[in-house]
Amino acid sequence: MSLTPEFVLGLRAVMLDGIAREAECTKRVIAAVPDAKSDYRPDPKARTAKELAWHIANTDVQFITGIADQKFTMASPEEKPQTSAEVVAWYDQNMKRGIARVQAMTAEQLMTPVDFMGAFNFPAVFYLGFLNNHSIHHRGELATYLRPMGSKVPSIYGGSYDEPFVPPVPAEAVA
């Protein structure tokens, strides 16, 4: 398959729109992690809730930054946020910045192959799918931690038991 500028610009638009929406869900799930119980892990081999929340936030930012930089260093900040609210704020700020940076990339930059630690060498735009899938995977994992920690599961793709779906009221019904 030969990439065209139109294709990569369209793919970027679709993926960034989805990633921005997914980030809002991710923030709600991370925010639901109670700090007092963030050391919870369902199994000795599993990450704690705090570790998993940070993994999601940090890796999403590492991916979006690597795409924008056209180089994956997977660098972490020297000082990590400590509370769930701090992780959410850090994630929000850095994802918005990264999304804006990728939005500013040219079609040529998006088509440029980028090495991912010797494992892959795909056009930069293709890594948006990796970011999205990795984030959704681990967010689902973290969501399963919430109830055992005494928290509530926020709405992700519609309602949850804790946050039921409420359909919008049609404008004509309000009158």
JSON list of C-alpha atoms in Angstrom, two decimals:
[
{"chain": "A", "resi": 1, "resn": "MET", "atom": "CA", "xyz": [0.00, 0.00, 0.00]},
{"chain": "A", "resi": 2, "resn": "SER", "atom": "CA", "xyz": [1.28, 3.41, -0.92]},
{"chain": "A", "resi": 3, "resn": "LEU", "atom": "CA", "xyz": [0.52, 6.18, 1.56]},
{"chain": "A", "resi": 4, "resn": "THR", "atom": "CA", "xyz": [-0.79, 9.47, 0.26]},
{"chain": "A", "resi": 5, "resn": "PRO", "atom": "CA", "xyz": [-0.80, 12.82, 2.02]},
{"chain": "A", "resi": 6, "resn": "GLU", "atom": "CA", "xyz": [-4.60, 12.82, 1.98]},
{"chain": "A", "resi": 7, "resn": "PHE", "atom": "CA", "xyz": [-4.75, 9.40, 3.61]},
{"chain": "A", "resi": 8, "resn": "VAL", "atom": "CA", "xyz": [-2.35, 10.21, 6.47]},
{"chain": "A", "resi": 9, "resn": "LEU", "atom": "CA", "xyz": [-4.03, 13.56, 7.16]},
{"chain": "A", "resi": 10, "resn": "GLY", "atom": "CA", "xyz": [-7.43, 11.83, 7.28]},
{"chain": "A", "resi": 11, "resn": "LEU", "atom": "CA", "xyz": [-6.12, 9.03, 9.47]},
{"chain": "A", "resi": 12, "resn": "ARG", "atom": "CA", "xyz": [-4.56, 11.56, 11.82]},
{"chain": "A", "resi": 13, "resn": "ALA", "atom": "CA", "xyz": [-7.84, 13.49, 12.07]},
{"chain": "A", "resi": 14, "resn": "VAL", "atom": "CA", "xyz": [-9.85, 10.37, 12.87]},
{"chain": "A", "resi": 15, "resn": "MET", "atom": "CA", "xyz": [-7.29, 8.99, 15.33]},
{"chain": "A", "resi": 16, "resn": "LEU", "atom": "CA", "xyz": [-6.69, 12.27, 17.19]},
{"chain": "A", "resi": 17, "resn": "ASP", "atom": "CA", "xyz": [-10.43, 12.80, 17.57]},
{"chain": "A", "resi": 18, "resn": "GLY", "atom": "CA", "xyz": [-10.75, 9.33, 19.05]},
{"chain": "A", "resi": 19, "resn": "ILE", "atom": "CA", "xyz": [-7.67, 9.67, 21.25]},
{"chain": "A", "resi": 20, "resn": "ALA", "atom": "CA", "xyz": [-8.95, 12.97, 22.68]},
{"chain": "A", "resi": 21, "resn": "ARG", "atom": "CA", "xyz": [-12.31, 11.34, 23.52]},
{"chain": "A", "resi": 22, "resn": "GLU", "atom": "CA", "xyz": [-10.60, 8.28, 25.01]},
{"chain": "A", "resi": 23, "resn": "ALA", "atom": "CA", "xyz": [-8.37, 10.54, 27.13]},
{"chain": "A", "resi": 24, "resn": "GLU", "atom": "CA", "xyz": [-11.48, 12.02, 28.74]},
{"chain": "A", "resi": 25, "resn": "CYS", "atom": "CA", "xyz": [-12.63, 8.49, 29.72]},
{"chain": "A", "resi": 26, "resn": "THR", "atom": "CA", "xyz": [-9.14, 7.64, 30.93]},
{"chain": "A", "resi": 27, "resn": "LYS", "atom": "CA", "xyz": [-9.08, 10.71, 33.17]},
{"chain": "A", "resi": 28, "resn": "ARG", "atom": "CA", "xyz": [-12.39, 9.64, 34.76]},
{"chain": "A", "resi": 29, "resn": "VAL", "atom": "CA", "xyz": [-11.08, 6.13, 35.46]},
{"chain": "A", "resi": 30, "resn": "ILE", "atom": "CA", "xyz": [-7.80, 7.40, 36.95]},
{"chain": "A", "resi": 31, "resn": "ALA", "atom": "CA", "xyz": [-9.68, 9.99, 39.01]},
{"chain": "A", "resi": 32, "resn": "ALA", "atom": "CA", "xyz": [-11.79, 7.17, 40.50]},
{"chain": "A", "resi": 33, "resn": "VAL", "atom": "CA", "xyz": [-8.72, 5.50, 42.05]},
{"chain": "A", "resi": 34, "resn": "PRO", "atom": "CA", "xyz": [-8.95, 6.27, 45.78]},
{"chain": "A", "resi": 35, "resn": "ASP", "atom": "CA", "xyz": [-5.56, 7.46, 47.01]},
{"chain": "A", "resi": 36, "resn": "ALA", "atom": "CA", "xyz": [-5.99, 5.69, 50.36]},
{"chain": "A", "resi": 37, "resn": "LYS", "atom": "CA", "xyz": [-6.32, 2.34, 48.55]},
{"chain": "A", "resi": 38, "resn": "SER", "atom": "CA", "xyz": [-4.05, 2.96, 45.55]},
{"chain": "A", "resi": 39, "resn": "ASP", "atom": "CA", "xyz": [-1.74, 0.17, 46.69]},
{"chain": "A", "resi": 40, "resn": "TYR", "atom": "CA", "xyz": [-4.45, -2.36, 45.75]},
{"chain": "A", "resi": 41, "resn": "ARG", "atom": "CA", "xyz": [-3.45, -5.09, 43.31]},
{"chain": "A", "resi": 42, "resn": "PRO", "atom": "CA", "xyz": [-5.63, -8.08, 42.39]},
{"chain": "A", "resi": 43, "resn": "ASP", "atom": "CA", "xyz": [-2.67, -10.46, 42.30]},
{"chain": "A", "resi": 44, "resn": "PRO", "atom": "CA", "xyz": [0.91, -10.34, 43.59]},
{"chain": "A", "resi": 45, "resn": "LYS", "atom": "CA", "xyz": [2.16, -10.24, 39.98]},
{"chain": "A", "resi": 46, "resn": "ALA", "atom": "CA", "xyz": [-0.13, -7.34, 39.00]},
{"chain": "A", "resi": 47, "resn": "ARG", "atom": "CA", "xyz": [0.71, -3.65, 39.21]},
{"chain": "A", "resi": 48, "resn": "THR", "atom": "CA", "xyz": [-0.84, -1.65, 42.01]},
{"chain": "A", "resi": 49, "resn": "ALA", "atom": "CA", "xyz": [-3.65, 0.70, 41.03]},
{"chain": "A", "resi": 50, "resn": "LYS", "atom": "CA", "xyz": [-1.28, 3.64, 41.48]},
{"chain": "A", "resi": 51, "resn": "GLU", "atom": "CA", "xyz": [1.39, 2.00, 39.30]},
{"chain": "A", "resi": 52, "resn": "LEU", "atom": "CA", "xyz": [-1.16, 1.12, 36.63]},
{"chain": "A", "resi": 53, "resn": "ALA", "atom": "CA", "xyz": [-2.69, 4.62, 36.59]},
{"chain": "A", "resi": 54, "resn": "TRP", "atom": "CA", "xyz": [0.79, 6.09, 36.13]},
{"chain": "A", "resi": 55, "resn": "HIS", "atom": "CA", "xyz": [1.68, 3.52, 33.47]},
{"chain": "A", "resi": 56, "resn": "ILE", "atom": "CA", "xyz": [-1.38, 4.51, 31.43]},
{"chain": "A", "resi": 57, "resn": "ALA", "atom": "CA", "xyz": [-0.80, 8.26, 31.77]},
{"chain": "A", "resi": 58, "resn": "ASN", "atom": "CA", "xyz": [2.95, 8.16, 31.24]},
{"chain": "A", "resi": 59, "resn": "THR", "atom": "CA", "xyz": [2.91, 5.73, 28.32]},
{"chain": "A", "resi": 60, "resn": "ASP", "atom": "CA", "xyz": [0.17, 7.66, 26.50]},
{"chain": "A", "resi": 61, "resn": "VAL", "atom": "CA", "xyz": [2.28, 10.80, 26.83]},
{"chain": "A", "resi": 62, "resn": "GLN", "atom": "CA", "xyz": [5.45, 8.94, 25.79]},
{"chain": "A", "resi": 63, "resn": "PHE", "atom": "CA", "xyz": [3.69, 7.67, 22.66]},
{"chain": "A", "resi": 64, "resn": "ILE", "atom": "CA", "xyz": [2.19, 11.03, 21.62]},
{"chain": "A", "resi": 65, "resn": "THR", "atom": "CA", "xyz": [5.52, 12.75, 22.31]},
{"chain": "A", "resi": 66, "resn": "GLY", "atom": "CA", "xyz": [7.45, 10.11, 20.35]},
{"chain": "A", "resi": 67, "resn": "ILE", "atom": "CA", "xyz": [5.11, 10.53, 17.39]},
{"chain": "A", "resi": 68, "resn": "ALA", "atom": "CA", "xyz": [5.51, 14.32, 17.46]},
{"chain": "A", "resi": 69, "resn": "ASP", "atom": "CA", "xyz": [9.29, 14.08, 17.92]},
{"chain": "A", "resi": 70, "resn": "GLN", "atom": "CA", "xyz": [9.55, 11.30, 15.31]},
{"chain": "A", "resi": 71, "resn": "LYS", "atom": "CA", "xyz": [11.72, 9.51, 17.84]},
{"chain": "A", "resi": 72, "resn": "PHE", "atom": "CA", "xyz": [10.72, 7.24, 20.70]},
{"chain": "A", "resi": 73, "resn": "THR", "atom": "CA", "xyz": [12.82, 7.74, 23.80]},
{"chain": "A", "resi": 74, "resn": "MET", "atom": "CA", "xyz": [10.07, 6.64, 26.21]},
{"chain": "A", "resi": 75, "resn": "ALA", "atom": "CA", "xyz": [11.47, 9.11, 28.74]},
{"chain": "A", "resi": 76, "resn": "SER", "atom": "CA", "xyz": [9.67, 9.55, 32.06]},
{"chain": "A", "resi": 77, "resn": "PRO", "atom": "CA", "xyz": [9.61, 12.74, 34.11]},
{"chain": "A", "resi": 78, "resn": "GLU", "atom": "CA", "xyz": [12.03, 12.85, 37.01]},
{"chain": "A", "resi": 79, "resn": "GLU", "atom": "CA", "xyz": [9.22, 13.57, 39.46]},
{"chain": "A", "resi": 80, "resn": "LYS", "atom": "CA", "xyz": [5.99, 11.64, 39.12]},
{"chain": "A", "resi": 81, "resn": "PRO", "atom": "CA", "xyz": [2.63, 12.94, 40.28]},
{"chain": "A", "resi": 82, "resn": "GLN", "atom": "CA", "xyz": [1.63, 11.20, 43.51]},
{"chain": "A", "resi": 83, "resn": "THR", "atom": "CA", "xyz": [-2.14, 11.44, 43.88]},
{"chain": "A", "resi": 84, "resn": "SER", "atom": "CA", "xyz": [-4.81, 10.39, 41.43]},
{"chain": "A", "resi": 85, "resn": "ALA", "atom": "CA", "xyz": [-5.80, 14.03, 40.96]},
{"chain": "A", "resi": 86, "resn": "GLU", "atom": "CA", "xyz": [-2.18, 14.98, 40.22]},
{"chain": "A", "resi": 87, "resn": "VAL", "atom": "CA", "xyz": [-1.88, 12.15, 37.66]},
{"chain": "A", "resi": 88, "resn": "VAL", "atom": "CA", "xyz": [-5.10, 13.33, 35.97]},
{"chain": "A", "resi": 89, "resn": "ALA", "atom": "CA", "xyz": [-3.88, 16.94, 35.83]},
{"chain": "A", "resi": 90, "resn": "TRP", "atom": "CA", "xyz": [-0.45, 15.91, 34.49]},
{"chain": "A", "resi": 91, "resn": "TYR", "atom": "CA", "xyz": [-2.04, 13.59, 31.92]},
{"chain": "A", "resi": 92, "resn": "ASP", "atom": "CA", "xyz": [-4.54, 16.23, 30.78]},
{"chain": "A", "resi": 93, "resn": "GLN", "atom": "CA", "xyz": [-1.89, 18.89, 30.29]},
{"chain": "A", "resi": 94, "resn": "ASN", "atom": "CA", "xyz": [0.61, 16.65, 28.51]},
{"chain": "A", "resi": 95, "resn": "MET", "atom": "CA", "xyz": [-1.91, 14.86, 26.30]},
{"chain": "A", "resi": 96, "resn": "LYS", "atom": "CA", "xyz": [-3.42, 18.15, 25.13]},
{"chain": "A", "resi": 97, "resn": "ARG", "atom": "CA", "xyz": [0.06, 19.46, 24.34]},
{"chain": "A", "resi": 98, "resn": "GLY", "atom": "CA", "xyz": [1.01, 16.25, 22.52]},
{"chain": "A", "resi": 99, "resn": "ILE", "atom": "CA", "xyz": [-2.21, 16.13, 20.52]},
{"chain": "A", "resi": 100, "resn": "ALA", "atom": "CA", "xyz": [-1.65, 19.73, 19.42]},
{"chain": "A", "resi": 101, "resn": "ARG", "atom": "CA", "xyz": [1.90, 18.87, 18.37]},
{"chain": "A", "resi": 102, "resn": "VAL", "atom": "CA", "xyz": [0.76, 15.89, 16.28]},
{"chain": "A", "resi": 103, "resn": "GLN", "atom": "CA", "xyz": [-2.05, 18.01, 14.81]},
{"chain": "A", "resi": 104, "resn": "ALA", "atom": "CA", "xyz": [0.63, 20.46, 13.60]},
{"chain": "A", "resi": 105, "resn": "MET", "atom": "CA", "xyz": [2.67, 17.77, 11.81]},
{"chain": "A", "resi": 106, "resn": "THR", "atom": "CA", "xyz": [2.85, 17.83, 8.02]},
{"chain": "A", "resi": 107, "resn": "ALA", "atom": "CA", "xyz": [1.75, 14.92, 5.86]},
{"chain": "A", "resi": 108, "resn": "GLU", "atom": "CA", "xyz": [5.41, 14.29, 5.05]},
{"chain": "A", "resi": 109, "resn": "GLN", "atom": "CA", "xyz": [6.26, 14.03, 8.76]},
{"chain": "A", "resi": 110, "resn": "LEU", "atom": "CA", "xyz": [3.31, 11.70, 9.36]},
{"chain": "A", "resi": 111, "resn": "MET", "atom": "CA", "xyz": [4.50, 9.41, 6.54]},
{"chain": "A", "resi": 112, "resn": "THR", "atom": "CA", "xyz": [8.10, 9.29, 7.81]},
{"chain": "A", "resi": 113, "resn": "PRO", "atom": "CA", "xyz": [9.07, 5.86, 9.16]},
{"chain": "A", "resi": 114, "resn": "VAL", "atom": "CA", "xyz": [9.98, 6.00, 12.85]},
{"chain": "A", "resi": 115, "resn": "ASP", "atom": "CA", "xyz": [11.89, 3.26, 14.65]},
{"chain": "A", "resi": 116, "resn": "PHE", "atom": "CA", "xyz": [10.24, 1.95, 17.80]},
{"chain": "A", "resi": 117, "resn": "MET", "atom": "CA", "xyz": [13.06, 0.51, 19.87]},
{"chain": "A", "resi": 118, "resn": "GLY", "atom": "CA", "xyz": [14.15, -1.83, 17.08]},
{"chain": "A", "resi": 119, "resn": "ALA", "atom": "CA", "xyz": [10.80, -3.66, 17.11]},
{"chain": "A", "resi": 120, "resn": "PHE", "atom": "CA", "xyz": [8.90, -1.67, 14.46]},
{"chain": "A", "resi": 121, "resn": "ASN", "atom": "CA", "xyz": [9.65, 0.93, 11.81]},
{"chain": "A", "resi": 122, "resn": "PHE", "atom": "CA", "xyz": [6.26, 2.31, 10.77]},
{"chain": "A", "resi": 123, "resn": "PRO", "atom": "CA", "xyz": [5.14, 5.68, 9.45]},
{"chain": "A", "resi": 124, "resn": "ALA", "atom": "CA", "xyz": [4.69, 8.02, 12.43]},
{"chain": "A", "resi": 125, "resn": "VAL", "atom": "CA", "xyz": [0.91, 8.25, 11.94]},
{"chain": "A", "resi": 126, "resn": "PHE", "atom": "CA", "xyz": [0.50, 4.48, 12.45]},
{"chain": "A", "resi": 127, "resn": "TYR", "atom": "CA", "xyz": [1.67, 4.74, 16.07]},
{"chain": "A", "resi": 128, "resn": "LEU", "atom": "CA", "xyz": [-1.53, 6.63, 16.92]},
{"chain": "A", "resi": 129, "resn": "GLY", "atom": "CA", "xyz": [-3.22, 3.23, 16.76]},
{"chain": "A", "resi": 130, "resn": "PHE", "atom": "CA", "xyz": [-0.67, 1.73, 19.17]},
{"chain": "A", "resi": 131, "resn": "LEU", "atom": "CA", "xyz": [-1.26, 4.58, 21.61]},
{"chain": "A", "resi": 132, "resn": "ASN", "atom": "CA", "xyz": [-5.03, 4.18, 21.41]},
{"chain": "A", "resi": 133, "resn": "ASN", "atom": "CA", "xyz": [-5.06, 0.41, 21.81]},
{"chain": "A", "resi": 134, "resn": "HIS", "atom": "CA", "xyz": [-2.51, 0.36, 24.63]},
{"chain": "A", "resi": 135, "resn": "SER", "atom": "CA", "xyz": [-4.42, 3.00, 26.54]},
{"chain": "A", "resi": 136, "resn": "ILE", "atom": "CA", "xyz": [-7.81, 1.31, 26.17]},
{"chain": "A", "resi": 137, "resn": "HIS", "atom": "CA", "xyz": [-6.34, -2.06, 27.17]},
{"chain": "A", "resi": 138, "resn": "HIS", "atom": "CA", "xyz": [-4.83, -0.80, 30.42]},
{"chain": "A", "resi": 139, "resn": "ARG", "atom": "CA", "xyz": [-7.75, 1.50, 31.22]},
{"chain": "A", "resi": 140, "resn": "GLY", "atom": "CA", "xyz": [-10.03, -1.56, 31.13]},
{"chain": "A", "resi": 141, "resn": "GLU", "atom": "CA", "xyz": [-7.62, -3.33, 33.44]},
{"chain": "A", "resi": 142, "resn": "LEU", "atom": "CA", "xyz": [-7.65, -0.39, 35.87]},
{"chain": "A", "resi": 143, "resn": "ALA", "atom": "CA", "xyz": [-11.45, -0.15, 35.73]},
{"chain": "A", "resi": 144, "resn": "THR", "atom": "CA", "xyz": [-11.65, -3.72, 37.10]},
{"chain": "A", "resi": 145, "resn": "TYR", "atom": "CA", "xyz": [-9.67, -2.58, 40.16]},
{"chain": "A", "resi": 146, "resn": "LEU", "atom": "CA", "xyz": [-12.13, 0.15, 41.13]},
{"chain": "A", "resi": 147, "resn": "ARG", "atom": "CA", "xyz": [-14.95, -1.76, 42.84]},
{"chain": "A", "resi": 148, "resn": "PRO", "atom": "CA", "xyz": [-12.63, -3.97, 44.91]},
{"chain": "A", "resi": 149, "resn": "MET", "atom": "CA", "xyz": [-11.04, -0.72, 46.15]},
{"chain": "A", "resi": 150, "resn": "GLY", "atom": "CA", "xyz": [-14.48, 0.59, 47.17]},
{"chain": "A", "resi": 151, "resn": "SER", "atom": "CA", "xyz": [-14.73, 3.06, 44.29]},
{"chain": "A", "resi": 152, "resn": "LYS", "atom": "CA", "xyz": [-17.28, 3.45, 41.53]},
{"chain": "A", "resi": 153, "resn": "VAL", "atom": "CA", "xyz": [-16.76, 2.62, 37.85]},
{"chain": "A", "resi": 154, "resn": "PRO", "atom": "CA", "xyz": [-17.41, 5.69, 35.70]},
{"chain": "A", "resi": 155, "resn": "SER", "atom": "CA", "xyz": [-19.20, 5.58, 32.39]},
{"chain": "A", "resi": 156, "resn": "ILE", "atom": "CA", "xyz": [-16.79, 4.60, 29.63]},
{"chain": "A", "resi": 157, "resn": "TYR", "atom": "CA", "xyz": [-18.75, 3.49, 26.54]},
{"chain": "A", "resi": 158, "resn": "GLY", "atom": "CA", "xyz": [-22.19, 4.19, 27.86]},
{"chain": "A", "resi": 159, "resn": "GLY", "atom": "CA", "xyz": [-23.42, 3.61, 31.36]},
{"chain": "A", "resi": 160, "resn": "SER", "atom": "CA", "xyz": [-22.00, 1.46, 34.10]},
{"chain": "A", "resi": 161, "resn": "TYR", "atom": "CA", "xyz": [-23.77, 0.06, 37.15]},
{"chain": "A", "resi": 162, "resn": "ASP", "atom": "CA", "xyz": [-22.37, 3.00, 39.13]},
{"chain": "A", "resi": 163, "resn": "GLU", "atom": "CA", "xyz": [-23.01, 5.66, 36.50]},
{"chain": "A", "resi": 164, "resn": "PRO", "atom": "CA", "xyz": [-26.03, 4.58, 34.43]},
{"chain": "A", "resi": 165, "resn": "PHE", "atom": "CA", "xyz": [-26.55, 5.87, 30.91]},
{"chain": "A", "resi": 166, "resn": "VAL", "atom": "CA", "xyz": [-29.06, 8.69, 30.73]},
{"chain": "A", "resi": 167, "resn": "PRO", "atom": "CA", "xyz": [-30.17, 9.37, 27.17]},
{"chain": "A", "resi": 168, "resn": "PRO", "atom": "CA", "xyz": [-30.31, 13.02, 26.20]},
{"chain": "A", "resi": 169, "resn": "VAL", "atom": "CA", "xyz": [-33.76, 14.58, 26.16]},
{"chain": "A", "resi": 170, "resn": "PRO", "atom": "CA", "xyz": [-34.74, 15.64, 22.64]},
{"chain": "A", "resi": 171, "resn": "ALA", "atom": "CA", "xyz": [-35.08, 19.42, 22.33]},
{"chain": "A", "resi": 172, "resn": "GLU", "atom": "CA", "xyz": [-38.74, 19.16, 21.27]},
{"chain": "A", "resi": 173, "resn": "ALA", "atom": "CA", "xyz": [-39.56, 17.20, 24.47]},
{"chain": "A", "resi": 174, "resn": "VAL", "atom": "CA", "xyz": [-38.21, 20.02, 26.66]},
{"chain": "A", "resi": 175, "resn": "ALA", "atom": "CA", "xyz": [-40.68, 22.60, 25.34]}
]
